[in-house]
């Protein structure tokens, strides 16, 4: 049996390799992921009993980044803290797309995984939004759900990062209280 | 033969009835549209040789409203004129959806009709945006295409008018030059 640190290192290597492989080629095979991670198939399946478990771990990892972005902003002015969390949410919203679409197309799709993670995202952003609205940094006529729907819709617009950047900036500026 | 004025009145009655019928029930039949318009099938088909021609006329009518909104704003401050045109575009973007989706799903779909109408929309808004940007009323880091993509994406968000109103307001406020 590998020591605990080795096991964790393998798990991380697999997740990193899987993220890169799926970003390049949605649907990349388990064999390709093992090859990239430099581990055997036995190690891959010891860590993730199946493809679905691997995809769910990747998805949950992306959500972890959003949740931890909420605490990374401690000390910043409330409006900046919220908008910086929103930037993490945009990265998540874009990065998870291929993973989510494959997971949702599976016959064994587990919607509760998405609901749990959606709840975690909302719970991490809600106190930041409340503080930013209380400080007068963010307009008060939108809920967190409305703000996230806005960001999700804009991040889906077809175009490269240069095309999308000013579009997202419109939303960021528009979230400030009207003069 | 009916007199010219009667013929135009029939055409208008059919278009109005078709718009109402399709808004209530996408895919409403030609017979249902004739019944609502209070005209016979012969009159319906004399005006529109087929369903596709009727749908295209409805679509073009919606575009006409956007184009005429561009001139209706003469005299208003340039920023307000552009945003008021953008409101007409939102109504178009929402109203045409069922018609466009049926037209696009037809085996005899004519993409040039969409391209021509898209060009007419862009041509009607472009001078308004240029004037509003020159006057410092609208930010200058977005093209008309980027602004319309923003509006289209937001207008598609799932929710009723009350849910969408503040979301669209974020975009409208965000289009003003940053302070």
Short mmCIF file of N, CA and C in Angstrom, two decimals, chain B:
data_model
loop_
_atom_site.label_atom_id
_atom_site.label_comp_id
_atom_site.label_asym_id
_atom_site.label_seq_id
_atom_site.Cartn_x
_atom_site.Cartn_y
_atom_site.Cartn_z
N UNK B 1 -62.08 41.21 -57.57
CA UNK B 1 -60.85 41.57 -56.83
C UNK B 1 -61.17 42.61 -55.74
N UNK B 2 -60.68 42.43 -54.52
CA UNK B 2 -60.91 43.46 -53.50
C UNK B 2 -60.13 44.71 -53.86
N UNK B 3 -60.62 45.83 -53.37
CA UNK B 3 -59.86 47.06 -53.59
C UNK B 3 -58.54 46.98 -52.80
N UNK B 4 -57.61 47.83 -53.17
CA UNK B 4 -56.27 47.81 -52.56
C UNK B 4 -56.33 47.96 -51.03
N UNK B 5 -57.19 48.90 -50.57
CA UNK B 5 -57.28 49.15 -49.13
C UNK B 5 -57.81 47.92 -48.39
N UNK B 6 -58.77 47.22 -49.00
CA UNK B 6 -59.30 45.99 -48.40
C UNK B 6 -58.21 44.93 -48.32
N UNK B 7 -57.44 44.83 -49.39
CA UNK B 7 -56.37 43.83 -49.42
C UNK B 7 -55.37 44.09 -48.31
N UNK B 8 -55.02 45.35 -48.11
CA UNK B 8 -54.05 45.68 -47.05
C UNK B 8 -54.64 45.40 -45.68
N UNK B 9 -55.96 45.70 -45.57
CA UNK B 9 -56.60 45.47 -44.28
C UNK B 9 -56.59 43.97 -43.96
N UNK B 10 -56.86 43.14 -44.96
CA UNK B 10 -56.82 41.69 -44.74
C UNK B 10 -55.43 41.23 -44.32
N UNK B 11 -54.43 41.74 -45.02
CA UNK B 11 -53.05 41.36 -44.70
C UNK B 11 -52.72 41.71 -43.24
N UNK B 12 -53.12 42.93 -42.84
CA UNK B 12 -52.87 43.35 -41.45
C UNK B 12 -53.63 42.49 -40.45
N UNK B 13 -54.88 42.18 -40.79
CA UNK B 13 -55.69 41.35 -39.89
C UNK B 13 -55.04 39.98 -39.70
N UNK B 14 -54.54 39.43 -40.81
CA UNK B 14 -53.91 38.10 -40.74
C UNK B 14 -52.64 38.16 -39.89
N UNK B 15 -51.82 39.19 -40.11
CA UNK B 15 -50.57 39.30 -39.35
C UNK B 15 -50.86 39.48 -37.86
N UNK B 16 -51.84 40.31 -37.55
CA UNK B 16 -52.19 40.53 -36.13
C UNK B 16 -52.70 39.24 -35.50
N UNK B 17 -53.57 38.54 -36.22
CA UNK B 17 -54.12 37.28 -35.70
C UNK B 17 -53.00 36.24 -35.55
N UNK B 18 -52.11 36.19 -36.53
CA UNK B 18 -51.03 35.20 -36.48
C UNK B 18 -50.12 35.47 -35.29
N UNK B 19 -49.82 36.75 -35.08
CA UNK B 19 -48.93 37.10 -33.96
C UNK B 19 -49.55 36.64 -32.65
N UNK B 20 -50.83 36.93 -32.46
CA UNK B 20 -51.52 36.56 -31.22
C UNK B 20 -51.60 35.04 -31.09
N UNK B 21 -51.94 34.36 -32.19
CA UNK B 21 -52.11 32.90 -32.13
C UNK B 21 -50.78 32.22 -31.80
N UNK B 22 -49.69 32.68 -32.44
CA UNK B 22 -48.39 32.04 -32.22
C UNK B 22 -47.82 32.37 -30.85
N UNK B 23 -48.17 33.54 -30.31
CA UNK B 23 -47.70 33.89 -28.96
C UNK B 23 -48.35 32.97 -27.95
N UNK B 24 -49.65 32.66 -28.19
CA UNK B 24 -50.35 31.78 -27.25
C UNK B 24 -49.94 30.34 -27.42
N UNK B 25 -49.73 29.96 -28.68
CA UNK B 25 -49.50 28.54 -28.96
C UNK B 25 -48.54 28.43 -30.14
N UNK B 26 -47.24 28.27 -29.86
CA UNK B 26 -46.29 28.13 -30.97
C UNK B 26 -46.72 26.96 -31.85
N UNK B 27 -46.69 27.14 -33.14
CA UNK B 27 -47.11 26.08 -34.03
C UNK B 27 -48.60 26.12 -34.35
N UNK B 28 -49.32 27.17 -33.91
CA UNK B 28 -50.74 27.30 -34.23
C UNK B 28 -50.93 27.14 -35.75
N UNK B 29 -51.99 26.45 -36.13
CA UNK B 29 -52.17 26.08 -37.55
C UNK B 29 -52.63 27.27 -38.40
N UNK B 30 -52.46 27.13 -39.72
CA UNK B 30 -52.93 28.15 -40.65
C UNK B 30 -54.45 28.30 -40.53
N UNK B 31 -55.17 27.18 -40.34
CA UNK B 31 -56.63 27.24 -40.20
C UNK B 31 -57.01 28.07 -38.97
N UNK B 32 -56.29 27.84 -37.88
CA UNK B 32 -56.56 28.60 -36.65
C UNK B 32 -56.29 30.09 -36.87
N UNK B 33 -55.23 30.40 -37.60
CA UNK B 33 -54.88 31.80 -37.86
C UNK B 33 -55.97 32.45 -38.74
N UNK B 34 -56.43 31.73 -39.76
CA UNK B 34 -57.49 32.27 -40.62
C UNK B 34 -58.77 32.51 -39.80
N UNK B 35 -59.10 31.54 -38.94
CA UNK B 35 -60.29 31.65 -38.11
C UNK B 35 -60.21 32.91 -37.24
N UNK B 36 -59.08 33.09 -36.57
CA UNK B 36 -58.90 34.26 -35.70
C UNK B 36 -58.97 35.56 -36.47
N UNK B 37 -58.41 35.54 -37.71
CA UNK B 37 -58.40 36.77 -38.51
C UNK B 37 -59.77 37.05 -39.11
N UNK B 38 -60.64 36.04 -39.08
CA UNK B 38 -61.97 36.21 -39.68
C UNK B 38 -61.90 36.25 -41.20
N UNK B 39 -60.96 35.53 -41.77
CA UNK B 39 -60.87 35.45 -43.24
C UNK B 39 -60.90 33.97 -43.64
N UNK B 40 -61.22 33.71 -44.90
CA UNK B 40 -61.21 32.34 -45.40
C UNK B 40 -59.79 31.90 -45.72
N UNK B 41 -59.62 30.60 -45.92
CA UNK B 41 -58.30 30.07 -46.24
C UNK B 41 -57.81 30.63 -47.58
N UNK B 42 -58.76 30.87 -48.53
CA UNK B 42 -58.35 31.40 -49.84
C UNK B 42 -57.69 32.77 -49.68
N UNK B 43 -58.30 33.59 -48.82
CA UNK B 43 -57.73 34.93 -48.58
C UNK B 43 -56.37 34.82 -47.88
N UNK B 44 -56.31 33.91 -46.92
CA UNK B 44 -55.03 33.72 -46.22
C UNK B 44 -53.94 33.36 -47.22
N UNK B 45 -54.22 32.37 -48.08
CA UNK B 45 -53.18 31.90 -49.00
C UNK B 45 -52.95 32.87 -50.15
N UNK B 46 -53.95 33.75 -50.45
CA UNK B 46 -53.69 34.77 -51.46
C UNK B 46 -52.65 35.76 -50.92
N UNK B 47 -52.70 36.03 -49.61
CA UNK B 47 -51.75 36.97 -49.01
C UNK B 47 -50.39 36.32 -48.74
N UNK B 48 -50.44 35.06 -48.32
CA UNK B 48 -49.19 34.36 -47.96
C UNK B 48 -49.23 32.97 -48.58
N UNK B 49 -48.45 32.77 -49.64
CA UNK B 49 -48.51 31.51 -50.39
C UNK B 49 -48.25 30.28 -49.50
N UNK B 50 -47.57 30.47 -48.37
CA UNK B 50 -47.30 29.34 -47.49
C UNK B 50 -47.00 29.83 -46.09
N UNK B 51 -46.89 28.88 -45.17
CA UNK B 51 -46.63 29.21 -43.77
C UNK B 51 -45.29 29.94 -43.61
N UNK B 52 -44.31 29.51 -44.38
CA UNK B 52 -43.00 30.14 -44.28
C UNK B 52 -43.08 31.63 -44.63
N UNK B 53 -43.82 31.95 -45.68
CA UNK B 53 -43.94 33.35 -46.09
C UNK B 53 -44.64 34.17 -45.00
N UNK B 54 -45.64 33.56 -44.35
CA UNK B 54 -46.33 34.26 -43.26
C UNK B 54 -45.37 34.52 -42.10
N UNK B 55 -44.61 33.49 -41.72
CA UNK B 55 -43.67 33.64 -40.61
C UNK B 55 -42.60 34.69 -40.94
N UNK B 56 -42.12 34.67 -42.18
CA UNK B 56 -41.10 35.64 -42.57
C UNK B 56 -41.65 37.06 -42.53
N UNK B 57 -42.92 37.21 -42.90
CA UNK B 57 -43.54 38.55 -42.85
C UNK B 57 -43.66 39.03 -41.41
N UNK B 58 -44.00 38.09 -40.50
CA UNK B 58 -44.10 38.45 -39.09
C UNK B 58 -42.74 38.88 -38.56
N UNK B 59 -41.73 38.12 -38.94
CA UNK B 59 -40.37 38.42 -38.48
C UNK B 59 -39.92 39.78 -38.98
N UNK B 60 -40.15 40.01 -40.25
CA UNK B 60 -39.73 41.29 -40.85
C UNK B 60 -40.49 42.46 -40.23
N UNK B 61 -41.77 42.24 -39.91
CA UNK B 61 -42.55 43.26 -39.20
C UNK B 61 -41.91 43.64 -37.87
N UNK B 62 -41.41 42.63 -37.14
CA UNK B 62 -40.78 42.89 -35.85
C UNK B 62 -39.52 43.72 -36.05
N UNK B 63 -38.78 43.39 -37.10
CA UNK B 63 -37.55 44.14 -37.40
C UNK B 63 -37.92 45.58 -37.78
N UNK B 64 -39.01 45.74 -38.54
CA UNK B 64 -39.45 47.09 -38.90
C UNK B 64 -39.64 47.96 -37.66
N UNK B 65 -40.17 47.34 -36.58
CA UNK B 65 -40.42 48.11 -35.36
C UNK B 65 -39.10 48.61 -34.76
N UNK B 66 -38.06 47.75 -34.80
CA UNK B 66 -36.76 48.16 -34.28
C UNK B 66 -36.20 49.30 -35.13
N UNK B 67 -36.30 49.13 -36.44
CA UNK B 67 -35.76 50.13 -37.35
C UNK B 67 -36.49 51.47 -37.16
N UNK B 68 -37.80 51.42 -36.99
CA UNK B 68 -38.51 52.69 -36.86
C UNK B 68 -38.28 53.30 -35.47
N UNK B 69 -37.96 52.46 -34.48
CA UNK B 69 -37.63 53.01 -33.16
C UNK B 69 -36.38 53.89 -33.24
N UNK B 70 -35.52 53.62 -34.20
CA UNK B 70 -34.28 54.40 -34.32
C UNK B 70 -34.57 55.84 -34.72
N UNK B 71 -35.62 56.04 -35.51
CA UNK B 71 -35.92 57.41 -35.94
C UNK B 71 -36.89 58.08 -34.98
N UNK B 72 -37.66 57.28 -34.22
CA UNK B 72 -38.64 57.84 -33.28
C UNK B 72 -37.96 58.63 -32.17
N UNK B 73 -36.64 58.45 -31.99
CA UNK B 73 -35.97 59.05 -30.84
C UNK B 73 -35.33 60.39 -31.20
N UNK B 74 -35.56 60.88 -32.40
CA UNK B 74 -34.94 62.14 -32.83
C UNK B 74 -35.21 63.23 -31.81
N UNK B 75 -34.17 63.97 -31.43
CA UNK B 75 -34.35 65.08 -30.49
C UNK B 75 -33.99 64.74 -29.06
N UNK B 76 -34.03 63.43 -28.71
CA UNK B 76 -33.67 63.03 -27.34
C UNK B 76 -32.15 63.13 -27.18
N UNK B 77 -31.65 63.25 -25.92
CA UNK B 77 -30.20 63.20 -25.72
C UNK B 77 -29.66 61.88 -26.29
N UNK B 78 -28.46 61.91 -26.90
CA UNK B 78 -27.97 60.74 -27.62
C UNK B 78 -27.96 59.44 -26.80
N UNK B 79 -27.59 59.53 -25.52
CA UNK B 79 -27.57 58.32 -24.68
C UNK B 79 -28.96 57.75 -24.50
N UNK B 80 -29.92 58.64 -24.22
CA UNK B 80 -31.30 58.19 -24.04
C UNK B 80 -31.86 57.62 -25.33
N UNK B 81 -31.52 58.26 -26.46
CA UNK B 81 -32.01 57.77 -27.75
C UNK B 81 -31.51 56.36 -28.00
N UNK B 82 -30.23 56.12 -27.73
CA UNK B 82 -29.69 54.78 -27.96
C UNK B 82 -30.35 53.77 -27.02
N UNK B 83 -30.48 54.11 -25.74
CA UNK B 83 -31.07 53.15 -24.79
C UNK B 83 -32.54 52.90 -25.12
N UNK B 84 -33.22 53.90 -25.64
CA UNK B 84 -34.62 53.69 -26.00
C UNK B 84 -34.71 52.76 -27.21
N UNK B 85 -33.79 52.90 -28.15
CA UNK B 85 -33.72 51.95 -29.28
C UNK B 85 -33.43 50.54 -28.76
N UNK B 86 -32.55 50.47 -27.75
CA UNK B 86 -32.20 49.17 -27.17
C UNK B 86 -33.42 48.50 -26.52
N UNK B 87 -34.29 49.30 -25.94
CA UNK B 87 -35.54 48.75 -25.39
C UNK B 87 -36.38 48.12 -26.50
N UNK B 88 -36.45 48.80 -27.65
CA UNK B 88 -37.20 48.23 -28.79
C UNK B 88 -36.53 46.93 -29.23
N UNK B 89 -35.22 46.90 -29.19
CA UNK B 89 -34.51 45.68 -29.57
C UNK B 89 -34.83 44.53 -28.60
N UNK B 90 -34.95 44.83 -27.31
CA UNK B 90 -35.30 43.79 -26.32
C UNK B 90 -36.68 43.22 -26.64
N UNK B 91 -37.63 44.11 -26.93
CA UNK B 91 -38.99 43.65 -27.27
C UNK B 91 -38.94 42.75 -28.50
N UNK B 92 -38.16 43.14 -29.48
CA UNK B 92 -37.98 42.34 -30.69
C UNK B 92 -37.36 40.98 -30.35
N UNK B 93 -36.28 41.04 -29.58
CA UNK B 93 -35.51 39.84 -29.25
C UNK B 93 -36.39 38.82 -28.53
N UNK B 94 -37.30 39.30 -27.69
CA UNK B 94 -38.20 38.40 -26.97
C UNK B 94 -39.36 37.96 -27.87
N UNK B 95 -39.94 38.93 -28.59
CA UNK B 95 -41.14 38.65 -29.36
C UNK B 95 -40.93 37.72 -30.54
N UNK B 96 -39.76 37.80 -31.16
CA UNK B 96 -39.53 37.02 -32.38
C UNK B 96 -39.13 35.58 -32.09
N UNK B 97 -38.93 35.23 -30.81
CA UNK B 97 -38.26 33.97 -30.51
C UNK B 97 -38.97 32.74 -31.09
N UNK B 98 -40.30 32.65 -30.86
CA UNK B 98 -41.03 31.47 -31.34
C UNK B 98 -41.03 31.43 -32.87
N UNK B 99 -41.18 32.60 -33.48
CA UNK B 99 -41.20 32.67 -34.95
C UNK B 99 -39.85 32.23 -35.51
N UNK B 100 -38.78 32.78 -34.94
CA UNK B 100 -37.44 32.44 -35.44
C UNK B 100 -37.16 30.97 -35.25
N UNK B 101 -37.57 30.42 -34.11
CA UNK B 101 -37.21 29.03 -33.88
C UNK B 101 -37.99 28.11 -34.82
N UNK B 102 -39.25 28.46 -35.13
CA UNK B 102 -39.97 27.64 -36.11
C UNK B 102 -39.35 27.81 -37.51
N UNK B 103 -39.03 29.03 -37.88
CA UNK B 103 -38.44 29.26 -39.20
C UNK B 103 -37.13 28.49 -39.37
N UNK B 104 -36.30 28.52 -38.31
CA UNK B 104 -34.99 27.86 -38.40
C UNK B 104 -35.10 26.35 -38.46
N UNK B 105 -36.22 25.81 -37.95
CA UNK B 105 -36.36 24.35 -37.92
C UNK B 105 -36.96 23.83 -39.23
N UNK B 106 -37.36 24.71 -40.14
CA UNK B 106 -37.96 24.26 -41.39
C UNK B 106 -36.90 23.76 -42.36
N UNK B 107 -37.23 22.72 -43.12
CA UNK B 107 -36.26 22.22 -44.10
C UNK B 107 -35.96 23.28 -45.17
N UNK B 108 -36.95 24.18 -45.43
CA UNK B 108 -36.73 25.21 -46.45
C UNK B 108 -36.28 26.54 -45.83
N UNK B 109 -35.67 26.46 -44.63
CA UNK B 109 -35.22 27.68 -43.94
C UNK B 109 -34.31 28.50 -44.86
N UNK B 110 -34.51 29.82 -44.82
CA UNK B 110 -33.73 30.71 -45.68
C UNK B 110 -32.85 31.61 -44.79
N UNK B 111 -31.60 31.22 -44.56
CA UNK B 111 -30.75 31.99 -43.63
C UNK B 111 -30.54 33.43 -44.10
N UNK B 112 -30.67 33.67 -45.42
CA UNK B 112 -30.42 35.03 -45.90
C UNK B 112 -31.45 36.02 -45.34
N UNK B 113 -32.67 35.52 -45.05
CA UNK B 113 -33.69 36.40 -44.46
C UNK B 113 -33.21 36.91 -43.10
N UNK B 114 -32.60 36.01 -42.31
CA UNK B 114 -32.09 36.42 -41.00
C UNK B 114 -30.92 37.39 -41.15
N UNK B 115 -30.03 37.09 -42.10
CA UNK B 115 -28.87 37.95 -42.30
C UNK B 115 -29.28 39.34 -42.74
N UNK B 116 -30.23 39.41 -43.68
CA UNK B 116 -30.70 40.71 -44.16
C UNK B 116 -31.29 41.51 -43.00
N UNK B 117 -32.12 40.83 -42.19
CA UNK B 117 -32.76 41.55 -41.10
C UNK B 117 -31.78 41.92 -40.00
N UNK B 118 -30.80 41.05 -39.75
CA UNK B 118 -29.76 41.39 -38.78
C UNK B 118 -29.00 42.65 -39.24
N UNK B 119 -28.70 42.70 -40.54
CA UNK B 119 -28.00 43.87 -41.09
C UNK B 119 -28.86 45.14 -40.93
N UNK B 120 -30.17 44.99 -41.14
CA UNK B 120 -31.05 46.16 -40.99
C UNK B 120 -31.06 46.65 -39.54
N UNK B 121 -31.09 45.69 -38.58
CA UNK B 121 -31.07 46.07 -37.16
C UNK B 121 -29.77 46.81 -36.84
N UNK B 122 -28.66 46.23 -37.25
CA UNK B 122 -27.36 46.84 -36.96
C UNK B 122 -27.26 48.23 -37.60
N UNK B 123 -27.72 48.34 -38.85
CA UNK B 123 -27.61 49.62 -39.55
C UNK B 123 -28.46 50.69 -38.86
N UNK B 124 -29.59 50.28 -38.26
CA UNK B 124 -30.45 51.29 -37.63
C UNK B 124 -29.87 51.74 -36.29
N UNK B 125 -29.17 50.85 -35.59
CA UNK B 125 -28.64 51.21 -34.27
C UNK B 125 -27.27 51.87 -34.31
N UNK B 126 -26.51 51.57 -35.37
CA UNK B 126 -25.11 52.01 -35.38
C UNK B 126 -24.94 53.53 -35.26
N UNK B 127 -25.70 54.34 -36.02
CA UNK B 127 -25.50 55.80 -35.86
C UNK B 127 -25.93 56.30 -34.47
N UNK B 128 -26.93 55.64 -33.88
CA UNK B 128 -27.35 56.05 -32.53
C UNK B 128 -26.24 55.78 -31.52
N UNK B 129 -25.62 54.61 -31.64
CA UNK B 129 -24.52 54.28 -30.71
C UNK B 129 -23.35 55.23 -30.93
N UNK B 130 -23.01 55.49 -32.19
CA UNK B 130 -21.88 56.39 -32.47
C UNK B 130 -22.12 57.76 -31.86
N UNK B 131 -23.35 58.28 -32.02
CA UNK B 131 -23.67 59.60 -31.47
C UNK B 131 -23.60 59.58 -29.94
N UNK B 132 -24.13 58.49 -29.34
CA UNK B 132 -24.15 58.41 -27.88
C UNK B 132 -22.73 58.28 -27.33
N UNK B 133 -21.88 57.54 -28.04
CA UNK B 133 -20.50 57.41 -27.59
C UNK B 133 -19.76 58.72 -27.78
N UNK B 134 -20.01 59.41 -28.90
CA UNK B 134 -19.34 60.70 -29.16
C UNK B 134 -19.74 61.73 -28.10
N UNK B 135 -20.98 61.63 -27.64
CA UNK B 135 -21.46 62.59 -26.64
C UNK B 135 -21.01 62.22 -25.23
N UNK B 136 -20.32 61.07 -25.08
CA UNK B 136 -19.88 60.66 -23.75
C UNK B 136 -21.01 60.07 -22.92
N UNK B 137 -22.11 59.67 -23.57
CA UNK B 137 -23.26 59.12 -22.84
C UNK B 137 -23.17 57.61 -22.66
N UNK B 138 -22.43 56.95 -23.57
CA UNK B 138 -22.31 55.49 -23.53
C UNK B 138 -20.83 55.15 -23.60
N UNK B 139 -20.41 54.13 -22.84
CA UNK B 139 -19.00 53.76 -22.81
C UNK B 139 -18.54 53.36 -24.22
N UNK B 140 -17.26 53.53 -24.46
CA UNK B 140 -16.75 53.38 -25.83
C UNK B 140 -15.99 52.07 -26.04
N UNK B 141 -15.96 51.21 -25.01
CA UNK B 141 -15.15 50.00 -25.18
C UNK B 141 -15.95 48.80 -25.69
N UNK B 142 -17.19 49.04 -26.13
CA UNK B 142 -17.99 47.95 -26.71
C UNK B 142 -18.50 48.35 -28.09
N UNK B 143 -18.55 47.36 -28.97
CA UNK B 143 -19.17 47.56 -30.27
C UNK B 143 -20.67 47.30 -30.16
N UNK B 144 -21.42 47.68 -31.18
CA UNK B 144 -22.85 47.40 -31.19
C UNK B 144 -23.11 45.90 -31.11
N UNK B 145 -22.28 45.11 -31.78
CA UNK B 145 -22.45 43.65 -31.74
C UNK B 145 -22.31 43.14 -30.30
N UNK B 146 -21.32 43.66 -29.57
CA UNK B 146 -21.14 43.21 -28.18
C UNK B 146 -22.32 43.63 -27.31
N UNK B 147 -22.82 44.83 -27.54
CA UNK B 147 -23.96 45.30 -26.75
C UNK B 147 -25.20 44.45 -27.04
N UNK B 148 -25.44 44.15 -28.31
CA UNK B 148 -26.63 43.34 -28.64
C UNK B 148 -26.48 41.91 -28.13
N UNK B 149 -25.27 41.36 -28.20
CA UNK B 149 -25.06 40.02 -27.63
C UNK B 149 -25.36 40.02 -26.13
N UNK B 150 -24.98 41.10 -25.46
CA UNK B 150 -25.26 41.24 -24.02
C UNK B 150 -26.76 41.21 -23.77
N UNK B 151 -27.48 42.02 -24.52
CA UNK B 151 -28.93 42.13 -24.33
C UNK B 151 -29.62 40.81 -24.66
N UNK B 152 -29.21 40.17 -25.75
CA UNK B 152 -29.82 38.90 -26.15
C UNK B 152 -29.61 37.86 -25.06
N UNK B 153 -28.38 37.79 -24.53
CA UNK B 153 -28.08 36.79 -23.49
C UNK B 153 -28.92 37.04 -22.25
N UNK B 154 -29.07 38.30 -21.85
CA UNK B 154 -29.82 38.60 -20.63
C UNK B 154 -31.32 38.39 -20.84
N UNK B 155 -31.82 38.74 -22.03
CA UNK B 155 -33.26 38.59 -22.28
C UNK B 155 -33.67 37.12 -22.31
N UNK B 156 -32.69 36.23 -22.51
CA UNK B 156 -32.99 34.78 -22.55
C UNK B 156 -33.00 34.13 -21.19
N UNK B 157 -32.58 34.87 -20.15
CA UNK B 157 -32.55 34.27 -18.81
C UNK B 157 -33.96 33.83 -18.44
N UNK B 158 -34.06 32.66 -17.84
CA UNK B 158 -35.35 32.10 -17.48
C UNK B 158 -35.92 32.86 -16.28
N UNK B 159 -37.09 33.45 -16.43
CA UNK B 159 -37.70 34.17 -15.33
C UNK B 159 -38.76 35.13 -15.88
N UNK B 160 -39.65 35.59 -15.01
CA UNK B 160 -40.69 36.50 -15.50
C UNK B 160 -40.14 37.92 -15.62
N UNK B 161 -41.00 38.84 -16.05
CA UNK B 161 -40.57 40.21 -16.33
C UNK B 161 -40.01 40.89 -15.07
N UNK B 162 -40.60 40.57 -13.92
CA UNK B 162 -40.14 41.17 -12.67
C UNK B 162 -38.72 40.71 -12.32
N UNK B 163 -38.46 39.44 -12.61
CA UNK B 163 -37.12 38.89 -12.34
C UNK B 163 -36.11 39.51 -13.29
N UNK B 164 -36.51 39.69 -14.55
CA UNK B 164 -35.57 40.17 -15.57
C UNK B 164 -35.32 41.67 -15.52
N UNK B 165 -36.29 42.45 -15.06
CA UNK B 165 -36.17 43.91 -15.15
C UNK B 165 -34.87 44.44 -14.51
N UNK B 166 -34.57 44.10 -13.24
CA UNK B 166 -33.33 44.65 -12.66
C UNK B 166 -32.07 44.10 -13.34
N UNK B 167 -32.15 42.89 -13.89
CA UNK B 167 -31.01 42.31 -14.61
C UNK B 167 -30.70 43.16 -15.85
N UNK B 168 -31.74 43.51 -16.59
CA UNK B 168 -31.54 44.35 -17.77
C UNK B 168 -31.09 45.76 -17.35
N UNK B 169 -31.59 46.21 -16.19
CA UNK B 169 -31.19 47.54 -15.73
C UNK B 169 -29.69 47.59 -15.41
N UNK B 170 -29.15 46.50 -14.89
CA UNK B 170 -27.70 46.42 -14.64
C UNK B 170 -26.94 46.70 -15.94
N UNK B 171 -27.40 46.08 -17.04
CA UNK B 171 -26.72 46.29 -18.32
C UNK B 171 -26.89 47.73 -18.79
N UNK B 172 -28.09 48.26 -18.65
CA UNK B 172 -28.34 49.65 -19.09
C UNK B 172 -27.44 50.61 -18.30
N UNK B 173 -27.41 50.43 -16.98
CA UNK B 173 -26.57 51.32 -16.16
C UNK B 173 -25.09 51.10 -16.46
N UNK B 174 -24.72 49.84 -16.69
CA UNK B 174 -23.32 49.53 -16.95
C UNK B 174 -22.84 50.04 -18.30
N UNK B 175 -23.77 50.33 -19.19
CA UNK B 175 -23.39 50.88 -20.50
C UNK B 175 -23.04 52.36 -20.43
N UNK B 176 -23.44 53.02 -19.35
CA UNK B 176 -23.04 54.42 -19.15
C UNK B 176 -21.53 54.43 -18.89
N UNK B 177 -20.84 55.50 -19.24
CA UNK B 177 -19.39 55.50 -19.02
C UNK B 177 -19.08 55.36 -17.53
N UNK B 178 -18.08 54.54 -17.17
CA UNK B 178 -17.72 54.41 -15.75
C UNK B 178 -17.33 55.77 -15.20
N UNK B 179 -17.68 56.00 -13.94
CA UNK B 179 -17.41 57.31 -13.30
C UNK B 179 -15.90 57.56 -13.22
#
